Amino acid sequence: MTWLAWPSTASAAAGQGLDHSARGARSRLAALGAAALLFGAALAGARAESFAEVDVRAVFLRNFALFIKWPPPAFDSPSAPLRYCVLGNQALHASLERALSGEQVAGRPLQLTDAKDPAQWRHCHVLYVDHRAAEPSQRVLAVVNEAPVLTVGDTEAWARDGGIVALVRKRGRLRPLINRTAASRARIRISSKLLRLATLVSEAAD
């Protein structure tokens, strides 16, 4: 699978006087993206253990922006940022912050924002909810119901309960599960390229 390259700005960042630790962390993320070529080591054939799983998840989340279309009302302007939010996983928050630094998609800067207040959840374009988050998943999904928010979790139950995407570990690899019904409810369009690589799941019956 070689149809997606990691659109990194690591080389530019290296010339801006970053300290060695930040530069090293960003270089690792750039290398991970280059090796993945798609959505991280999982789908490119390398096992998730080859890299820190939190970094693989960050690559997935960052690259989702290339395969998702949000409805125009989701943005205030053509250059408004695409906002990412993470609940319940500080390590992922830190890794994603590095992965998004300086990046843009279709002229929109990718921005990681805090979303501790439930009132902020509907203003996220990508909302990742870890299974360890203090907020019950059903509450989060109820708050963002029908809002144009790409909801991402880490369990199959998340997708079956109404989340749009779940990144789950299967046989040592991260795999995306997608609930197309939930995506339609949020007026979010998912590229056929991503759909072909994902496992489609149905919502649990009430």
mmCIF file of C-alpha atoms in Angstrom:
data_model
loop_
_atom_site.group_PDB
_atom_site.id
_atom_site.type_symbol
_atom_site.label_atom_id
_atom_site.label_comp_id
_atom_site.label_asym_id
_atom_site.label_seq_id
_atom_site.Cartn_x
_atom_site.Cartn_y
_atom_site.Cartn_z
ATOM 1 C CA MET A 1 0.000 0.000 0.000
ATOM 2 C CA THR A 2 1.791 3.128 -1.164
ATOM 3 C CA TRP A 3 -0.845 5.648 -2.081
ATOM 4 C CA LEU A 4 -0.473 7.882 0.951
ATOM 5 C CA ALA A 5 2.723 9.564 2.040
ATOM 6 C CA TRP A 6 3.099 11.295 5.395
ATOM 7 C CA PRO A 7 2.943 15.033 4.619
ATOM 8 C CA SER A 8 5.534 15.999 7.206
ATOM 9 C CA THR A 9 7.261 19.332 7.698
ATOM 10 C CA ALA A 10 9.994 17.756 9.806
ATOM 11 C CA SER A 11 12.810 19.028 7.591
ATOM 12 C CA ALA A 12 11.602 22.622 7.924
ATOM 13 C CA ALA A 13 11.144 22.276 11.658
ATOM 14 C CA ALA A 14 14.673 20.982 12.056
ATOM 15 C CA GLY A 15 16.003 24.297 10.829
ATOM 16 C CA GLN A 16 14.051 26.360 13.327
ATOM 17 C CA GLY A 17 16.205 25.694 16.371
ATOM 18 C CA LEU A 18 14.115 22.978 18.012
ATOM 19 C CA ASP A 19 15.780 21.383 21.014
ATOM 20 C CA HIS A 20 17.173 17.890 20.561
ATOM 21 C CA SER A 21 14.386 16.127 22.469
ATOM 22 C CA ALA A 22 11.603 17.822 20.499
ATOM 23 C CA ARG A 23 13.478 17.300 17.231
ATOM 24 C CA GLY A 24 14.040 13.653 18.046
ATOM 25 C CA ALA A 25 10.397 13.078 18.924
ATOM 26 C CA ARG A 26 9.258 14.743 15.714
ATOM 27 C CA SER A 27 11.794 12.779 13.668
ATOM 28 C CA ARG A 28 10.448 9.538 15.105
ATOM 29 C CA LEU A 29 6.915 10.538 14.148
ATOM 30 C CA ALA A 30 8.022 11.516 10.649
ATOM 31 C CA ALA A 31 9.846 8.208 10.254
ATOM 32 C CA LEU A 32 6.782 6.357 11.436
ATOM 33 C CA GLY A 33 4.617 8.134 8.891
ATOM 34 C CA ALA A 34 7.071 7.515 6.078
ATOM 35 C CA ALA A 35 7.284 3.832 6.937
ATOM 36 C CA ALA A 36 3.519 3.513 7.164
ATOM 37 C CA LEU A 37 2.667 5.259 3.888
ATOM 38 C CA LEU A 38 -0.948 4.748 4.726
ATOM 39 C CA PHE A 39 -2.197 4.982 8.287
ATOM 40 C CA GLY A 40 0.748 3.860 10.312
ATOM 41 C CA ALA A 41 2.575 0.605 10.734
ATOM 42 C CA ALA A 42 -0.624 -1.378 11.185
ATOM 43 C CA LEU A 43 -1.907 -1.166 7.614
ATOM 44 C CA ALA A 44 1.475 -1.065 5.937
ATOM 45 C CA GLY A 45 2.251 -4.524 7.237
ATOM 46 C CA ALA A 46 4.546 -3.672 10.140
ATOM 47 C CA ARG A 47 3.418 -4.590 13.603
ATOM 48 C CA ALA A 48 2.344 -1.886 16.012
ATOM 49 C CA GLU A 49 4.995 -3.065 18.464
ATOM 50 C CA SER A 50 7.648 -1.759 16.026
ATOM 51 C CA PHE A 51 6.748 1.710 17.289
ATOM 52 C CA ALA A 52 5.135 3.019 20.430
ATOM 53 C CA GLU A 53 1.440 2.319 19.969
ATOM 54 C CA VAL A 54 0.567 5.832 21.093
ATOM 55 C CA ASP A 55 2.574 7.200 18.144
ATOM 56 C CA VAL A 56 0.836 4.836 15.722
ATOM 57 C CA ARG A 57 -2.502 6.127 16.982
ATOM 58 C CA ALA A 58 -1.308 9.707 16.516
ATOM 59 C CA VAL A 59 -0.413 8.960 12.888
ATOM 60 C CA PHE A 60 -3.835 7.438 12.287
ATOM 61 C CA LEU A 61 -5.584 10.454 13.778
ATOM 62 C CA ARG A 62 -3.461 12.946 11.904
ATOM 63 C CA ASN A 63 -3.973 11.207 8.556
ATOM 64 C CA PHE A 64 -7.718 10.839 8.957
ATOM 65 C CA ALA A 65 -7.903 14.497 7.890
ATOM 66 C CA LEU A 66 -6.851 13.418 4.383
ATOM 67 C CA PHE A 67 -9.744 10.997 3.974
ATOM 68 C CA ILE A 68 -12.644 12.740 5.666
ATOM 69 C CA LYS A 69 -14.885 15.532 4.369
ATOM 70 C CA TRP A 70 -16.751 17.653 6.860
ATOM 71 C CA PRO A 71 -19.812 19.696 5.852
ATOM 72 C CA PRO A 72 -18.982 23.375 5.152
ATOM 73 C CA PRO A 73 -20.904 24.650 8.214
ATOM 74 C CA ALA A 74 -18.386 22.796 10.406
ATOM 75 C CA PHE A 75 -15.868 25.590 9.729
ATOM 76 C CA ASP A 76 -16.073 29.329 10.265
ATOM 77 C CA SER A 77 -14.037 30.102 7.141
ATOM 78 C CA PRO A 78 -12.022 28.372 4.371
ATOM 79 C CA SER A 79 -8.841 28.813 6.409
ATOM 80 C CA ALA A 80 -10.285 27.954 9.818
ATOM 81 C CA PRO A 81 -8.308 25.276 11.686
ATOM 82 C CA LEU A 82 -9.274 21.635 11.826
ATOM 83 C CA ARG A 83 -9.511 20.982 15.554
ATOM 84 C CA TYR A 84 -8.464 17.763 17.291
ATOM 85 C CA CYS A 85 -9.448 16.893 20.862
ATOM 86 C CA VAL A 86 -8.371 13.980 23.071
ATOM 87 C CA LEU A 87 -10.169 12.733 26.177
ATOM 88 C CA GLY A 88 -8.603 10.363 28.691
ATOM 89 C CA ASN A 89 -5.138 9.762 27.230
ATOM 90 C CA GLN A 90 -2.420 12.285 28.066
ATOM 91 C CA ALA A 91 0.305 10.314 26.290
ATOM 92 C CA LEU A 92 -1.683 10.375 23.058
ATOM 93 C CA HIS A 93 -2.396 14.070 23.553
ATOM 94 C CA ALA A 94 1.355 14.749 23.741
ATOM 95 C CA SER A 95 2.174 12.555 20.745
ATOM 96 C CA LEU A 96 -0.593 14.081 18.651
ATOM 97 C CA GLU A 97 0.569 17.572 19.555
ATOM 98 C CA ARG A 98 3.965 16.751 18.051
ATOM 99 C CA ALA A 99 2.433 15.092 14.999
ATOM 100 C CA LEU A 100 0.182 18.052 14.188
ATOM 101 C CA SER A 101 2.755 20.784 14.764
ATOM 102 C CA GLY A 102 3.043 22.961 11.656
ATOM 103 C CA GLU A 103 0.809 20.704 9.562
ATOM 104 C CA GLN A 104 -2.006 21.745 7.217
ATOM 105 C CA VAL A 105 -4.563 19.942 5.088
ATOM 106 C CA ALA A 106 -6.300 21.792 2.247
ATOM 107 C CA GLY A 107 -5.090 25.090 3.648
ATOM 108 C CA ARG A 108 -6.381 24.386 7.137
ATOM 109 C CA PRO A 109 -3.916 24.235 10.025
ATOM 110 C CA LEU A 110 -4.295 21.142 12.191
ATOM 111 C CA GLN A 111 -4.794 22.250 15.773
ATOM 112 C CA LEU A 112 -4.945 20.308 19.030
ATOM 113 C CA THR A 113 -7.290 21.950 21.527
ATOM 114 C CA ASP A 114 -8.390 21.207 25.073
ATOM 115 C CA ALA A 115 -11.876 19.792 25.468
ATOM 116 C CA LYS A 116 -12.335 19.349 29.192
ATOM 117 C CA ASP A 117 -15.667 21.149 29.133
ATOM 118 C CA PRO A 118 -18.456 19.106 27.471
ATOM 119 C CA ALA A 119 -19.637 22.306 25.783
ATOM 120 C CA GLN A 120 -16.413 22.192 23.732
ATOM 121 C CA TRP A 121 -16.888 18.680 22.376
ATOM 122 C CA ARG A 122 -19.224 19.729 19.559
ATOM 123 C CA HIS A 123 -16.567 22.185 18.348
ATOM 124 C CA CYS A 124 -13.971 19.450 17.780
ATOM 125 C CA HIS A 125 -13.642 18.105 14.241
ATOM 126 C CA VAL A 126 -11.846 14.957 15.446
ATOM 127 C CA LEU A 127 -12.685 13.836 18.976
ATOM 128 C CA TYR A 128 -10.739 10.871 20.360
ATOM 129 C CA VAL A 129 -12.229 9.263 23.469
ATOM 130 C CA ASP A 130 -10.065 6.715 25.267
ATOM 131 C CA HIS A 131 -11.818 3.887 27.113
ATOM 132 C CA ARG A 132 -10.181 5.215 30.300
ATOM 133 C CA ALA A 133 -11.728 8.668 29.927
ATOM 134 C CA ALA A 134 -13.628 9.883 32.973
ATOM 135 C CA GLU A 135 -16.627 10.729 30.826
ATOM 136 C CA PRO A 136 -18.853 7.738 29.935
ATOM 137 C CA SER A 137 -18.781 7.078 26.203
ATOM 138 C CA GLN A 138 -22.558 7.226 25.935
ATOM 139 C CA ARG A 139 -22.560 10.702 27.459
ATOM 140 C CA VAL A 140 -19.946 11.933 24.990
ATOM 141 C CA LEU A 141 -21.854 10.487 22.045
ATOM 142 C CA ALA A 142 -25.094 12.019 23.281
ATOM 143 C CA VAL A 143 -23.509 15.468 23.548
ATOM 144 C CA VAL A 144 -22.058 15.404 20.012
ATOM 145 C CA ASN A 145 -25.029 13.587 18.471
ATOM 146 C CA GLU A 146 -25.534 14.699 14.842
ATOM 147 C CA ALA A 147 -22.785 17.338 15.137
ATOM 148 C CA PRO A 148 -20.108 17.138 12.390
ATOM 149 C CA VAL A 149 -17.556 15.535 14.710
ATOM 150 C CA LEU A 150 -15.448 12.526 13.727
ATOM 151 C CA THR A 151 -15.732 10.498 16.930
ATOM 152 C CA VAL A 152 -12.872 8.037 17.429
ATOM 153 C CA GLY A 153 -12.529 5.466 20.191
ATOM 154 C CA ASP A 154 -10.405 2.429 20.977
ATOM 155 C CA THR A 155 -12.907 -0.408 21.435
ATOM 156 C CA GLU A 156 -15.268 -2.228 19.104
ATOM 157 C CA ALA A 157 -18.111 -1.387 21.483
ATOM 158 C CA TRP A 158 -17.447 2.299 20.808
ATOM 159 C CA ALA A 159 -18.242 1.905 17.114
ATOM 160 C CA ARG A 160 -21.228 -0.343 17.737
ATOM 161 C CA ASP A 161 -22.613 2.143 20.268
ATOM 162 C CA GLY A 162 -22.576 5.029 17.806
ATOM 163 C CA GLY A 163 -18.964 6.200 17.493
ATOM 164 C CA ILE A 164 -17.802 6.673 13.909
ATOM 165 C CA VAL A 165 -14.335 5.093 14.105
ATOM 166 C CA ALA A 166 -12.651 2.703 16.507
ATOM 167 C CA LEU A 167 -8.926 1.974 16.391
ATOM 168 C CA VAL A 168 -8.588 -1.499 17.847
ATOM 169 C CA ARG A 169 -5.674 -3.880 18.236
ATOM 170 C CA LYS A 170 -6.124 -7.127 16.343
ATOM 171 C CA ARG A 171 -3.337 -9.703 16.169
ATOM 172 C CA GLY A 172 -0.743 -7.126 17.142
ATOM 173 C CA ARG A 173 -1.876 -4.481 14.660
ATOM 174 C CA LEU A 174 -4.121 -1.448 14.887
ATOM 175 C CA ARG A 175 -7.148 -1.681 12.638
ATOM 176 C CA PRO A 176 -9.883 0.893 11.970
ATOM 177 C CA LEU A 177 -13.505 -0.103 12.439
ATOM 178 C CA ILE A 178 -16.053 2.245 10.869
ATOM 179 C CA ASN A 179 -19.733 2.795 11.591
ATOM 180 C CA ARG A 180 -21.109 4.338 8.383
ATOM 181 C CA THR A 181 -24.509 4.982 9.938
ATOM 182 C CA ALA A 182 -22.911 7.171 12.588
ATOM 183 C CA ALA A 183 -20.880 8.983 9.921
ATOM 184 C CA SER A 184 -24.037 9.749 7.941
ATOM 185 C CA ARG A 185 -25.711 11.081 11.060
ATOM 186 C CA ALA A 186 -22.819 13.495 11.516
ATOM 187 C CA ARG A 187 -22.880 14.467 7.803
ATOM 188 C CA ILE A 188 -19.306 13.261 7.484
ATOM 189 C CA ARG A 189 -18.109 11.695 4.238
ATOM 190 C CA ILE A 190 -15.429 9.023 4.393
ATOM 191 C CA SER A 191 -13.194 8.306 1.401
ATOM 192 C CA SER A 192 -13.793 4.990 -0.332
ATOM 193 C CA LYS A 193 -10.058 4.331 -0.001
ATOM 194 C CA LEU A 194 -10.348 4.330 3.765
ATOM 195 C CA LEU A 195 -13.586 2.354 3.713
ATOM 196 C CA ARG A 196 -11.938 -0.406 1.682
ATOM 197 C CA LEU A 197 -9.215 -0.770 4.299
ATOM 198 C CA ALA A 198 -11.493 -0.665 7.320
ATOM 199 C CA THR A 199 -13.842 -3.188 8.871
ATOM 200 C CA LEU A 200 -17.415 -1.909 8.663
ATOM 201 C CA VAL A 201 -19.559 -2.458 11.731
ATOM 202 C CA SER A 202 -23.256 -2.071 12.429
ATOM 203 C CA GLU A 203 -24.743 -0.310 15.400
ATOM 204 C CA ALA A 204 -25.991 -2.415 18.258
ATOM 205 C CA ALA A 205 -29.752 -2.805 18.346
ATOM 206 C CA ASP A 206 -31.560 -0.736 20.969
#
